[in-house]
Structures are given as C-alpha cells and as structure tokens.
Short mmCIF file of C-alpha atoms in Angstrom, two decimals:
data_model
loop_
_atom_site.label_atom_id
_atom_site.label_comp_id
_atom_site.label_asym_id
_atom_site.label_seq_id
_atom_site.Cartn_x
_atom_site.Cartn_y
_atom_site.Cartn_z
CA MET A 1 -41.73 40.92 -9.53
CA THR A 2 -39.45 38.45 -11.30
CA ARG A 3 -39.62 34.73 -10.57
CA GLY A 4 -36.26 34.89 -8.83
CA ALA A 5 -37.35 37.75 -6.59
CA ALA A 6 -40.62 36.00 -5.80
CA LEU A 7 -38.73 32.84 -4.89
CA PHE A 8 -36.40 34.76 -2.58
CA VAL A 9 -39.33 36.48 -0.86
CA ALA A 10 -41.05 33.12 -0.38
CA ILE A 11 -37.94 31.50 1.08
CA ALA A 12 -37.22 34.45 3.37
CA ALA A 13 -40.84 34.43 4.53
CA VAL A 14 -40.60 30.74 5.40
CA VAL A 15 -37.35 31.31 7.30
CA PHE A 16 -38.91 34.16 9.31
CA LEU A 17 -42.15 32.26 9.91
CA VAL A 18 -40.56 29.12 11.32
CA HIS A 19 -38.43 31.23 13.69
CA ALA A 20 -41.25 33.52 14.84
CA PRO A 21 -41.57 31.90 18.31
CA TYR A 22 -37.95 32.75 19.11
CA LEU A 23 -37.53 36.31 17.85
CA ALA A 24 -37.34 37.67 21.40
CA LEU A 25 -35.26 34.81 22.82
CA PRO A 26 -32.39 36.13 24.98
CA TYR A 27 -28.85 35.62 23.75
CA PHE A 28 -26.99 32.36 24.23
CA TRP A 29 -23.39 31.59 25.20
CA ASP A 30 -21.01 33.13 22.61
CA GLU A 31 -23.66 35.62 21.54
CA LEU A 32 -23.66 37.32 24.93
CA GLY A 33 -20.03 36.48 25.64
CA GLN A 34 -18.43 37.78 22.45
CA PHE A 35 -20.40 38.83 19.41
CA VAL A 36 -23.19 41.04 20.81
CA PRO A 37 -20.81 42.93 23.15
CA ALA A 38 -18.42 43.48 20.23
CA ALA A 39 -21.30 44.72 18.07
CA LEU A 40 -22.45 47.03 20.87
CA ASP A 41 -18.94 48.51 21.06
CA ILE A 42 -19.23 49.45 17.38
CA TYR A 43 -22.81 50.65 17.87
CA HIS A 44 -22.00 52.90 20.82
CA ASP A 45 -18.58 54.33 19.96
CA LEU A 46 -17.33 52.82 16.67
CA ALA A 47 -14.78 50.67 18.50
CA TRP A 48 -13.75 48.18 15.81
CA VAL A 49 -11.56 46.33 18.31
CA PRO A 50 -13.90 45.42 21.18
CA HIS A 51 -13.25 46.63 24.70
CA SER A 52 -16.27 45.18 26.55
CA THR A 53 -15.17 41.64 25.71
CA VAL A 54 -11.84 39.96 24.96
CA PRO A 55 -10.63 40.98 21.47
CA ASN A 56 -9.67 38.13 19.19
CA ALA A 57 -8.98 37.26 15.56
CA HIS A 58 -12.61 37.43 14.43
CA PRO A 59 -13.03 40.34 12.00
CA PRO A 60 -15.76 42.92 12.71
CA GLY A 61 -17.90 42.42 9.59
CA VAL A 62 -20.93 40.72 11.17
CA MET A 63 -20.76 42.93 14.24
CA ALA A 64 -20.65 46.04 12.03
CA TYR A 65 -23.72 44.76 10.17
CA LEU A 66 -25.62 44.38 13.45
CA ALA A 67 -24.52 47.82 14.60
CA LEU A 68 -25.86 49.28 11.34
CA VAL A 69 -29.19 47.48 11.82
CA TRP A 70 -29.45 48.87 15.35
CA LYS A 71 -28.64 52.38 14.14
CA ILE A 72 -31.56 52.15 11.71
CA PHE A 73 -34.13 50.28 13.80
CA GLY A 74 -32.87 50.75 17.36
CA TYR A 75 -31.28 48.13 19.55
CA SER A 76 -33.42 45.14 20.51
CA ILE A 77 -33.11 41.38 20.57
CA PRO A 78 -35.86 40.95 17.91
CA ALA A 79 -33.96 43.36 15.64
CA THR A 80 -30.84 41.23 16.07
CA ARG A 81 -32.68 38.00 15.36
CA ALA A 82 -34.43 39.48 12.31
CA ALA A 83 -31.15 40.82 10.92
CA MET A 84 -29.57 37.38 11.11
CA LEU A 85 -32.66 35.68 9.66
CA LEU A 86 -32.46 37.96 6.63
CA LEU A 87 -28.95 36.65 5.96
CA ALA A 88 -30.16 33.09 6.49
CA GLY A 89 -32.90 33.61 3.91
CA CYS A 90 -30.28 34.83 1.46
CA ALA A 91 -28.17 31.74 2.15
CA ALA A 92 -31.09 29.38 1.49
CA PHE A 93 -31.86 31.21 -1.77
CA LEU A 94 -28.23 31.01 -2.86
CA ALA A 95 -28.26 27.26 -2.21
CA ILE A 96 -30.86 27.04 -5.00
CA LEU A 97 -28.84 29.21 -7.38
CA LEU A 98 -25.72 27.18 -6.72
CA ALA A 99 -27.65 23.93 -7.16
CA ARG A 100 -28.70 25.07 -10.63
CA GLN A 101 -25.10 25.91 -11.46
CA LEU A 102 -23.53 22.74 -10.09
CA SER A 103 -26.14 20.15 -11.04
CA LEU A 104 -27.87 20.47 -14.38
CA ASN A 105 -29.79 17.28 -13.61
CA LEU A 106 -31.85 19.10 -10.96
CA ARG A 107 -35.14 20.05 -12.59
CA GLY A 108 -38.57 21.08 -11.40
CA TRP A 109 -39.07 21.16 -7.66
CA TRP A 110 -35.88 19.17 -7.12
CA VAL A 111 -33.88 22.35 -7.58
CA LEU A 112 -35.50 23.49 -4.32
CA ALA A 113 -34.45 20.34 -2.47
CA PRO A 114 -31.10 21.72 -1.16
CA ALA A 115 -32.87 24.74 0.33
CA LEU A 116 -35.54 22.49 1.86
CA LEU A 117 -32.93 20.30 3.52
CA LEU A 118 -30.98 23.35 4.65
CA VAL A 119 -33.99 25.00 6.29
CA LEU A 120 -34.83 21.72 8.04
CA ASP A 121 -31.23 21.17 9.15
CA PRO A 122 -31.22 21.61 12.96
CA LEU A 123 -27.83 23.33 13.00
CA PHE A 124 -28.76 25.80 10.27
CA TYR A 125 -32.15 26.37 11.89
CA MET A 126 -30.55 27.41 15.18
CA GLN A 127 -27.65 29.39 13.72
CA ALA A 128 -30.01 31.22 11.35
CA MET A 129 -31.27 33.41 14.18
CA MET A 130 -28.11 33.62 16.27
CA ALA A 131 -25.72 36.57 16.30
CA GLN A 132 -22.67 34.49 15.38
CA LEU A 133 -20.29 34.30 12.45
CA ASP A 134 -20.69 30.92 10.80
CA MET A 135 -24.06 31.38 9.13
CA PRO A 136 -22.96 34.67 7.48
CA ALA A 137 -19.75 32.88 6.48
CA ALA A 138 -21.89 30.20 4.83
CA LEU A 139 -23.84 32.89 2.98
CA PHE A 140 -20.75 34.56 1.54
CA THR A 141 -19.19 31.18 0.76
CA LEU A 142 -22.21 30.30 -1.39
CA LEU A 143 -22.22 33.73 -3.02
CA ALA A 144 -18.50 33.73 -3.81
CA LEU A 145 -18.62 30.19 -5.19
CA PHE A 146 -21.69 30.94 -7.33
CA LEU A 147 -20.09 34.07 -8.80
CA PHE A 148 -16.83 32.21 -9.40
CA LEU A 149 -18.57 29.40 -11.27
CA THR A 150 -20.38 31.93 -13.45
CA ASP A 151 -17.02 33.62 -14.25
CA ARG A 152 -17.89 36.90 -12.51
CA HIS A 153 -14.54 37.12 -10.83
CA LYS A 154 -14.50 40.74 -9.67
CA ALA A 155 -17.80 40.18 -7.92
CA ALA A 156 -16.59 36.83 -6.58
CA ALA A 157 -13.49 38.51 -5.15
CA LEU A 158 -15.71 41.11 -3.44
CA ALA A 159 -17.88 38.34 -2.01
CA SER A 160 -14.72 36.57 -0.82
CA THR A 161 -13.63 39.80 0.86
CA ALA A 162 -16.99 39.98 2.64
CA LEU A 163 -16.45 36.35 3.61
CA VAL A 164 -13.07 36.89 5.28
CA LEU A 165 -14.39 40.00 7.03
CA SER A 166 -17.18 37.83 8.42
CA LYS A 167 -14.84 35.09 9.61
CA GLU A 168 -11.10 34.82 9.14
CA THR A 169 -11.18 31.11 8.28
CA GLY A 170 -13.08 32.06 5.14
CA ALA A 171 -9.68 32.85 3.58
CA LEU A 172 -9.53 29.20 2.55
CA LEU A 173 -12.08 29.71 -0.24
CA PRO A 174 -10.34 32.55 -2.14
CA LEU A 175 -7.07 30.64 -1.74
CA ILE A 176 -8.60 27.64 -3.54
CA LEU A 177 -10.42 29.76 -6.13
CA GLY A 178 -7.30 31.77 -6.94
CA ALA A 179 -5.24 28.58 -7.25
CA ALA A 180 -7.88 27.06 -9.55
CA LEU A 181 -7.57 30.08 -11.84
CA LEU A 182 -3.78 29.95 -11.86
CA ILE A 183 -3.78 26.44 -13.31
CA ASP A 184 -6.43 27.35 -15.89
CA PRO A 185 -4.70 29.16 -18.79
CA ALA A 186 -7.95 30.60 -20.12
CA ARG A 187 -8.81 32.22 -16.77
CA ARG A 188 -5.38 32.84 -15.24
CA LYS A 189 -5.62 36.61 -15.71
CA PHE A 190 -8.42 36.77 -13.11
CA ALA A 191 -6.44 35.12 -10.31
CA ALA A 192 -5.05 38.41 -8.99
CA PHE A 193 -8.55 39.55 -8.03
CA TYR A 194 -8.53 36.97 -5.25
CA LEU A 195 -5.70 38.75 -3.47
CA ALA A 196 -8.22 41.35 -2.27
CA PRO A 197 -9.58 39.20 0.60
CA PHE A 198 -6.07 38.64 1.93
CA LEU A 199 -5.29 42.35 1.81
CA ALA A 200 -8.47 43.08 3.75
CA LEU A 201 -7.61 40.43 6.32
CA ALA A 202 -4.06 41.78 6.64
CA VAL A 203 -5.42 45.26 7.37
CA TRP A 204 -7.68 43.83 10.08
CA PHE A 205 -4.83 41.92 11.74
CA LEU A 206 -2.67 45.06 11.62
CA VAL A 207 -5.39 47.06 13.36
CA LEU A 208 -5.82 44.28 15.92
CA TRP A 209 -2.08 44.02 16.55
CA ARG A 210 -1.70 47.77 17.06
CA ALA A 211 -4.64 47.84 19.49
CA THR A 212 -3.77 44.74 21.53
CA GLY A 213 -0.12 43.92 20.95
CA HIS A 214 -1.12 40.46 19.69
CA LEU A 215 -1.51 39.57 16.03
CA PHE A 216 -4.68 37.59 16.79
CA GLY A 217 -5.84 39.84 19.61
CA ASP A 218 -5.38 37.58 22.61
CA ALA A 219 -2.73 35.02 23.55
CA GLY A 220 -5.24 32.70 25.23
CA PHE A 221 -7.51 32.70 22.17
CA THR A 222 -4.54 31.93 19.94
CA HIS A 223 -3.32 29.03 22.07
CA TYR A 224 -6.75 27.47 22.44
CA ASN A 225 -7.62 27.67 18.75
CA LEU A 226 -4.22 27.01 17.16
CA ILE A 227 -2.25 24.88 19.64
CA TYR A 228 -4.66 23.06 21.96
CA SER A 229 -6.67 21.56 19.10
CA LEU A 230 -3.56 20.15 17.37
CA HIS A 231 -3.03 17.44 19.97
CA PRO A 232 -3.11 14.19 17.93
CA VAL A 233 -5.92 12.62 19.96
CA ARG A 234 -8.08 15.74 19.93
CA ALA A 235 -7.42 16.36 16.23
CA ALA A 236 -8.26 12.77 15.28
CA LEU A 237 -11.43 12.74 17.36
CA SER A 238 -12.45 16.09 15.89
CA LEU A 239 -12.07 14.71 12.37
CA ILE A 240 -14.18 11.68 13.30
CA ARG A 241 -16.84 13.99 14.77
CA ARG A 242 -16.87 16.05 11.57
CA PHE A 243 -17.32 12.96 9.44
CA TYR A 244 -20.08 11.63 11.67
CA TYR A 245 -21.96 14.91 11.75
CA LEU A 246 -21.76 15.63 8.02
CA PHE A 247 -22.41 12.17 6.65
CA LEU A 248 -24.29 10.17 9.30
CA ALA A 249 -26.04 12.26 11.96
CA ASP A 250 -29.68 13.34 11.68
CA PHE A 251 -30.29 10.79 8.90
CA ARG A 252 -27.75 12.43 6.59
CA TRP A 253 -26.61 8.87 5.95
CA VAL A 254 -29.51 8.67 3.50
CA GLY A 255 -27.95 11.36 1.33
CA THR A 256 -24.50 9.88 1.85
CA LEU A 257 -25.64 6.53 0.46
CA ALA A 258 -27.19 8.33 -2.51
CA ILE A 259 -23.92 10.19 -3.17
CA LEU A 260 -21.91 6.96 -3.06
CA ALA A 261 -24.36 5.27 -5.43
CA ALA A 262 -24.31 8.20 -7.87
CA TRP A 263 -20.51 8.35 -7.72
CA ARG A 264 -20.29 4.71 -8.78
CA ARG A 265 -23.00 4.79 -11.43
CA SER A 266 -22.63 8.22 -13.06
CA ALA A 267 -20.23 11.08 -13.72
CA ILE A 268 -22.28 13.89 -12.19
CA TYR A 269 -19.42 14.92 -9.89
CA SER A 270 -16.72 14.86 -12.57
CA THR A 271 -17.18 18.45 -13.77
CA ARG A 272 -14.73 21.27 -13.09
CA ALA A 273 -17.31 22.96 -10.86
CA TRP A 274 -17.80 19.89 -8.69
CA LYS A 275 -14.07 19.20 -8.44
CA ILE A 276 -13.41 22.72 -7.13
CA THR A 277 -16.39 22.50 -4.78
CA GLY A 278 -15.34 19.08 -3.52
CA LEU A 279 -11.80 20.29 -2.89
CA PHE A 280 -13.12 23.19 -0.84
CA VAL A 281 -15.42 20.92 1.19
CA ALA A 282 -12.58 18.51 1.99
CA ALA A 283 -10.11 21.28 2.82
CA HIS A 284 -12.61 23.10 5.02
CA VAL A 285 -13.46 19.96 6.98
CA VAL A 286 -9.78 19.27 7.61
CA MET A 287 -9.14 22.90 8.57
CA VAL A 288 -11.93 23.09 11.16
CA SER A 289 -10.86 19.72 12.53
CA LEU A 290 -7.33 20.95 13.19
CA LEU A 291 -8.12 24.54 14.20
CA GLY A 292 -10.66 25.80 16.70
CA GLY A 293 -10.34 24.41 20.21
CA ALA A 294 -14.09 24.21 20.85
CA GLU A 295 -14.57 21.90 17.83
CA LEU A 296 -18.12 23.22 17.35
CA GLU A 297 -20.33 21.80 14.62
CA ARG A 298 -21.29 25.29 13.53
CA TYR A 299 -17.84 25.60 11.95
CA LEU A 300 -19.17 23.22 9.28
CA LEU A 301 -21.95 25.56 8.16
CA PRO A 302 -20.11 26.84 5.05
CA VAL A 303 -20.03 23.32 3.58
CA ILE A 304 -23.40 21.96 4.72
CA PRO A 305 -25.38 23.65 1.90
CA LEU A 306 -22.90 22.22 -0.62
CA LEU A 307 -23.44 18.78 0.85
CA TYR A 308 -27.19 19.13 0.39
CA VAL A 309 -26.70 20.15 -3.24
CA ALA A 310 -24.63 17.00 -3.74
CA MET A 311 -27.27 14.88 -2.00
CA ALA A 312 -30.09 16.30 -4.12
CA ALA A 313 -28.08 15.74 -7.30
CA ALA A 314 -27.48 12.15 -6.25
CA LEU A 315 -31.07 11.42 -5.27
CA VAL A 316 -32.44 12.42 -8.69
CA THR A 317 -30.28 9.73 -10.32
CA LEU A 318 -32.31 7.08 -8.49
CA ARG A 319 -35.61 5.59 -9.54
CA ALA A 320 -38.63 7.74 -8.69
CA ARG A 321 -39.75 5.57 -5.77
CA TRP A 322 -36.32 5.56 -4.15
CA ARG A 323 -35.60 9.24 -4.74
CA ASN A 324 -38.93 10.28 -3.22
CA LEU A 325 -38.46 7.94 -0.28
CA GLY A 326 -34.90 9.19 0.19
CA ILE A 327 -35.79 12.88 0.30
CA ALA A 328 -38.73 12.17 2.64
CA VAL A 329 -36.63 10.14 5.08
CA ALA A 330 -33.77 12.65 4.99
CA ALA A 331 -36.13 15.56 5.63
CA ALA A 332 -37.86 13.71 8.48
CA GLY A 333 -34.52 12.82 10.05
CA LEU A 334 -33.33 16.43 9.95
CA LEU A 335 -36.58 17.64 11.47
CA ALA A 336 -36.34 15.04 14.24
CA GLY A 337 -32.78 16.17 14.95
CA LEU A 338 -34.15 19.55 15.93
CA PHE A 339 -35.91 17.97 18.92
CA VAL A 340 -33.98 14.77 19.73
CA ASN A 341 -30.66 15.01 21.55
CA PRO A 342 -27.83 12.49 21.02
CA LEU A 343 -26.46 10.05 23.57
CA PHE A 344 -23.19 11.93 23.86
CA PRO A 345 -22.21 15.50 24.80
CA PHE A 346 -22.95 18.07 22.12
CA PRO A 347 -23.16 21.86 21.85
CA TYR A 348 -26.64 22.97 22.91
CA GLU A 349 -26.68 25.38 19.97
CA ASN A 350 -26.95 22.44 17.55
CA ASN A 351 -30.70 22.10 18.11
CA LEU A 352 -33.57 23.31 20.29
CA ALA A 353 -31.61 22.36 23.41
CA MET A 354 -30.31 25.92 23.11
CA VAL A 355 -33.83 27.23 23.71
CA ASP A 356 -34.18 24.99 26.77
CA PHE A 357 -30.89 26.35 28.12
CA VAL A 358 -31.91 29.98 27.62
CA GLN A 359 -35.39 29.51 29.08
CA LEU A 360 -34.01 27.78 32.16
CA HIS A 361 -31.46 30.52 32.74
CA ARG A 362 -34.01 33.27 32.20
CA ALA A 363 -36.31 31.68 34.80
CA ALA A 364 -33.47 31.44 37.32
CA ALA A 365 -32.30 34.99 36.58
CA GLN A 366 -35.79 36.38 37.13
CA LEU A 367 -36.09 34.63 40.49
CA LEU A 368 -32.65 35.89 41.53
CA GLU A 369 -33.68 39.41 40.56
CA ARG A 370 -36.83 39.16 42.70
CA GLN A 371 -35.47 37.37 45.76
CA HIS A 372 -31.73 38.14 45.87
CA PRO A 373 -31.33 41.53 44.14
CA ASP A 374 -28.61 42.82 46.48
CA GLN A 375 -26.53 39.68 46.91
CA THR A 376 -23.59 38.48 44.86
CA VAL A 377 -24.44 35.38 42.88
CA TYR A 378 -21.63 32.86 42.47
CA THR A 379 -21.86 30.87 39.26
CA ALA A 380 -20.08 30.17 35.99
CA TRP A 381 -20.08 32.10 32.73
CA PRO A 382 -22.24 32.69 30.67
CA LEU A 383 -24.87 33.06 33.41
CA THR A 384 -22.70 35.67 35.13
CA GLN A 385 -22.75 37.77 31.96
CA ALA A 386 -26.52 37.36 31.66
CA LEU A 387 -27.00 38.61 35.24
CA ARG A 388 -24.68 41.59 34.95
CA ASP A 389 -26.32 43.35 32.02
CA PRO A 390 -30.04 43.69 31.15
CA VAL A 391 -29.14 44.20 27.50
CA PHE A 392 -28.88 40.43 27.05
CA GLY A 393 -32.54 39.82 27.90
CA TYR A 394 -32.41 37.92 31.21
CA VAL A 395 -32.88 40.62 33.87
CA THR A 396 -34.26 44.15 34.05
CA LYS A 397 -31.48 45.52 36.27
CA LYS A 398 -27.89 44.58 36.90
CA LEU A 399 -27.16 41.94 39.52
CA GLY A 400 -23.90 41.25 41.28
CA ALA A 401 -22.20 38.12 40.00
CA ALA A 402 -18.92 36.45 40.92
CA GLU A 403 -17.61 34.31 38.09
CA THR A 404 -16.15 30.88 38.64
CA SER A 405 -14.20 29.37 35.76
CA ASP A 406 -16.53 26.36 35.82
CA LEU A 407 -18.73 24.40 38.25
CA ARG A 408 -16.40 21.50 38.89
CA ARG A 409 -15.91 20.18 42.39
CA SER A 410 -12.23 21.13 42.51
CA THR A 411 -12.96 24.68 41.34
CA LEU A 412 -15.76 25.39 43.81
CA GLU A 413 -13.98 23.79 46.77
CA ALA A 414 -11.21 26.38 46.33
CA ILE A 415 -13.68 29.19 47.14
CA ASP A 416 -14.00 30.43 50.72
CA PRO A 417 -17.46 29.17 51.77
CA LYS A 418 -18.00 32.18 54.05
CA SER A 419 -18.02 34.50 51.03
CA VAL A 420 -20.84 32.66 49.24
CA ASN A 421 -24.49 33.28 50.13
CA VAL A 422 -26.04 32.45 46.75
CA LEU A 423 -24.75 29.80 44.36
CA VAL A 424 -26.20 28.64 41.05
CA LEU A 425 -25.32 25.32 39.46
CA TYR A 426 -26.53 24.26 36.04
CA SER A 427 -25.96 21.64 33.37
CA ARG A 428 -23.12 23.10 31.33
CA THR A 429 -22.65 19.77 29.55
CA TRP A 430 -25.26 17.43 28.12
CA GLU A 431 -25.03 14.40 30.40
CA PRO A 432 -28.44 12.73 30.89
CA SER A 433 -28.75 9.64 33.07
CA TRP A 434 -28.84 7.46 29.95
CA GLY A 435 -25.92 9.17 28.17
CA VAL A 436 -22.38 7.93 27.59
CA LEU A 437 -20.95 10.40 30.13
CA ARG A 438 -22.22 8.04 32.82
CA TRP A 439 -19.65 5.49 31.66
CA ALA A 440 -16.46 5.53 33.74
CA MET A 441 -14.30 4.78 30.70
CA VAL A 442 -15.67 7.82 28.85
CA GLN A 443 -15.17 10.04 31.90
CA ARG A 444 -11.54 8.93 32.19
CA PHE A 445 -10.91 9.59 28.50
CA LEU A 446 -12.49 13.05 28.59
CA GLY A 447 -10.70 13.86 31.82
CA ARG A 448 -7.35 13.00 30.28
CA TYR A 449 -7.73 14.81 26.96
CA TYR A 450 -10.45 17.43 27.57
CA GLU A 451 -10.06 18.26 31.27
CA TYR A 452 -13.51 16.89 32.05
CA GLU A 453 -14.58 16.67 35.68
CA PRO A 454 -18.10 16.19 37.08
CA GLU A 455 -19.84 19.21 38.53
CA MET A 456 -20.35 19.65 42.26
CA ASN A 457 -23.57 17.99 43.46
CA SER A 458 -26.14 19.02 46.07
CA ASP A 459 -24.59 17.05 48.93
CA GLU A 460 -21.18 18.58 48.24
CA VAL A 461 -22.69 22.08 48.09
CA ARG A 462 -24.35 21.56 51.47
CA ARG A 463 -21.19 20.09 52.97
CA HIS A 464 -18.75 22.73 51.67
CA PHE A 465 -20.82 25.92 51.55
CA GLY A 466 -23.59 25.18 54.02
CA LEU A 467 -26.16 26.20 51.39
CA ILE A 468 -29.53 24.58 50.81
CA PRO A 469 -31.52 24.25 47.57
CA VAL A 470 -33.98 27.10 47.00
CA ARG A 471 -35.37 26.27 43.57
CA ARG A 472 -34.63 23.81 40.79
CA TRP A 473 -35.86 23.85 37.19
CA THR A 474 -35.57 21.04 34.65
CA GLN A 475 -36.39 21.00 30.95
CA HIS A 476 -35.77 18.19 28.46
CA GLY A 477 -32.80 16.80 30.37
CA GLN A 478 -31.19 20.11 31.33
CA TRP A 479 -31.43 21.70 34.77
CA ILE A 480 -30.50 24.73 36.84
CA GLU A 481 -30.57 25.02 40.65
CA ILE A 482 -30.25 27.92 43.07
CA TYR A 483 -28.71 27.45 46.53
CA ALA A 484 -28.82 29.99 49.36
CA ARG A 485 -28.40 30.29 53.13
#
C-alpha cells in the first residue's frame, strides 16, 4: 500500500470511528423531507424527478449515489450514513492534497492540520453523516480545484460536472476556473473543457422543466431561494452571519488572526493558486448570502476546508510557541462547538443539537405508536413525515398525522379544536431561557423580517383545544410535549 493510500485509509477510519455512535440515527429535517425520499424514488423506480417529495432545482447526483449504495447493500439508515461518511473521508483526504498544492510552507505533520481542523469542525462533523448535498459539494469542489491547480483540466472538468450534479450552486467554481484559463494565454485552450458542467446542468433543468412545467421544479422553491432572500435586510444579515461563522465562531478567530498576520508579514497568499482560490471563496460566500432563503451554514461547506488550509499556512509562519498554541486553541474551540450551543437561534444540524432533536422526536414517536396508534396526531413537519413512514427510523408502522404549517399561536388557533385529540408541540427554534430570543427587540425584528412568532404554550393549548399534557421530554435545552384528551 502506498503512503497516500495508507493516509486515506487512516483518515477514513478516523471519520468512521468518531461517527460510530450515530450510524443508526434516524434522519433529520431535510434528510427525511427531501433528499432520502428523492433517493428512494430513484431506488424504487428510477424516477430522476422525485414524486414522493416536492421536486426542485437540486440535481439527482447525490440521491443517485445513495440509490446505488442501497442496490448493492440493501436499504438501511446505517448504509446511508456509511455512504456519506465515505465521501466525507475523501473530502478530508483531499484537504491534505490541496494543502500541499496551495501551501508549500506546510511540512511534516502540519500538512495534516487542515484535515484535523476539518474533522473537528462541528458543521463538517454533522454533515459528514447526513444525506444532504453540501458535504458532497465540498468534496467535488476540493477535487476539481486540486485537479485544476495541477493542470489536469479534463479531469477537473469532469470533477466540476460531478460537482454541479451534486448541487446546482457548484456551477460557480467551473465559471471561475474557466474564466481564469481564458485570461491565461498559456492555458486558454483548456477553457472550453469547463463548459461540460453547464451542459450537464442544462440537461437536468430541461428534464425538470418537462416533468414539472417549472425550470427549477417548483414555484415556491424558486421564490423562497431566489426572491425572498434578496430583501436588503435579510441579505445584509445573511452576509454578516456568514462572516461571523467563517471567521469568528467556534474559535475560528484564532485562525483569522493568523491569516491577517501572515498577510501583512509575508507573501504566501500572492500566488496564482491562492488568488484563484480566494476569488472562489469570496464569490461563494456572497452567492450563498444572496441566494438560499434558509441561509443555512451548511451552504458554506465548500469553502470551509479552503479556509482551514489558509489558517494552517498562516500558523506555520508564526514562532513555534505561537503556532502550537494557535492550533491547539483552534482545535479545542472547534471541538467545544460540537457540544456548546450559541446564544442565538441556529440550525440544529450545525452541531450535536441535531442528535438531541432526533432522539427527542424518536422518543415521542415511539410513545405515540404505543399509546395512540389509531389517532391522528396534529403537529408540524418534519415530525409528521417521521410518523407517516417507518423508513425514516422513528416508528415501526405508519401513524396518522395532520400537518400544520408551524406551531405558532395564530396557526393553531385557526384549527377546529373538536378535530384534535392528540397534539405535539416541540422546540422548532433554539430559544433557551437565557437566549436572545427572549429579548422583545429581537422578537420584533425577527417578526418583521423573518415572520417569527412564538409557539403556542401549554395554557393556550388547554384553553383552545381542551387538551392536557401527557408526556414531556427535554434534552440540552430542547423539548417536545404530547397533549391529549
């Protein structure tokens, strides 16, 4: 076995080992709402445009990969998790290869530093095992960029094609790479190769348009991701959130300070490779700040490994004591971020709060299956989806579920109380008693620009529906509660 192969095996083994406790964890949110149903449609009847969930602009590449894995090994949640972890191991390995290509000053174990930080990163840790698109997009971003920088342009164009078939926003990278070749006389002849990803994406949108009548599959999806997010206040706040998450959160400020110091004192980022990489990072951050109504941090995954390469390259320019202290503090901060939640609302999938959410919902679903198997459960998605189909890992048989758009007071008060015998409320948003959502000013701001409204509470449930609490679970600040007659 070559040294490179041995290194990959070691990294993949570490990735699998640290995720071993969660291999059978039921699916979460968009996994059970979009990506697993779409993959099951391919698995069962080769339906490239999904019919068991709302079709949208996301290409079928990752879902086809999962369907292939299930064809070989059979469908199971552990098979899904393992398939995604294999891709995550490849991404961590490619972070090392790209670090060697971008930063010649990384020697010895320091060339492993970007992969170490990536594996410790709470967002990457969670997304590594999840059946979603952004971690595979990060993998193919790293692969395409590495092949481009080593002047293997046919292979880089193929990797870029795999990228856009994993997630449509990946088209930004081949656009930048092709443009970089066009202004480079010595390499201009290779620019045409980077048209291939756009042709592949055009074919997908044509298929989607013919199947749905919408170019991006669904009018609601298009409005939410292309129009809603462009409101000046939401766009500005999204850009601020991106900056905070990339450069400050989870002790990334340590690496940010190192980058600023290296930028002032050396020319390590002045190479052609770093200029192209930096342009992509900046463009990607702006793109995912302006597009994508949910403004999820996982959209940043394609640039996070590049940031860690830059941080490692900067740290090695410092004196030994400071570089060792810097990497230790940065690693400890990332590890802490896996367990410690912020003061403000955040997507549960950013750290182990996702596991808390899933475990709470599985406990509630199991009780509902035992005690209310024949009654319709009123609650909000994604719990409704989890109750309706055992394939998602929450129940062993289908339960009746009536879906409310949310759990806000105004939404639930519009429901006829006589029709509801079982109601489930849960913490859809992170709002602990010590969080900023308890501030009236923050509530007003979110209500104006993000349609925020507090959920119905126990007294209001009793008053409107005549239901009483049956069981309540809490875990690390999250909760779920069942009400019945």
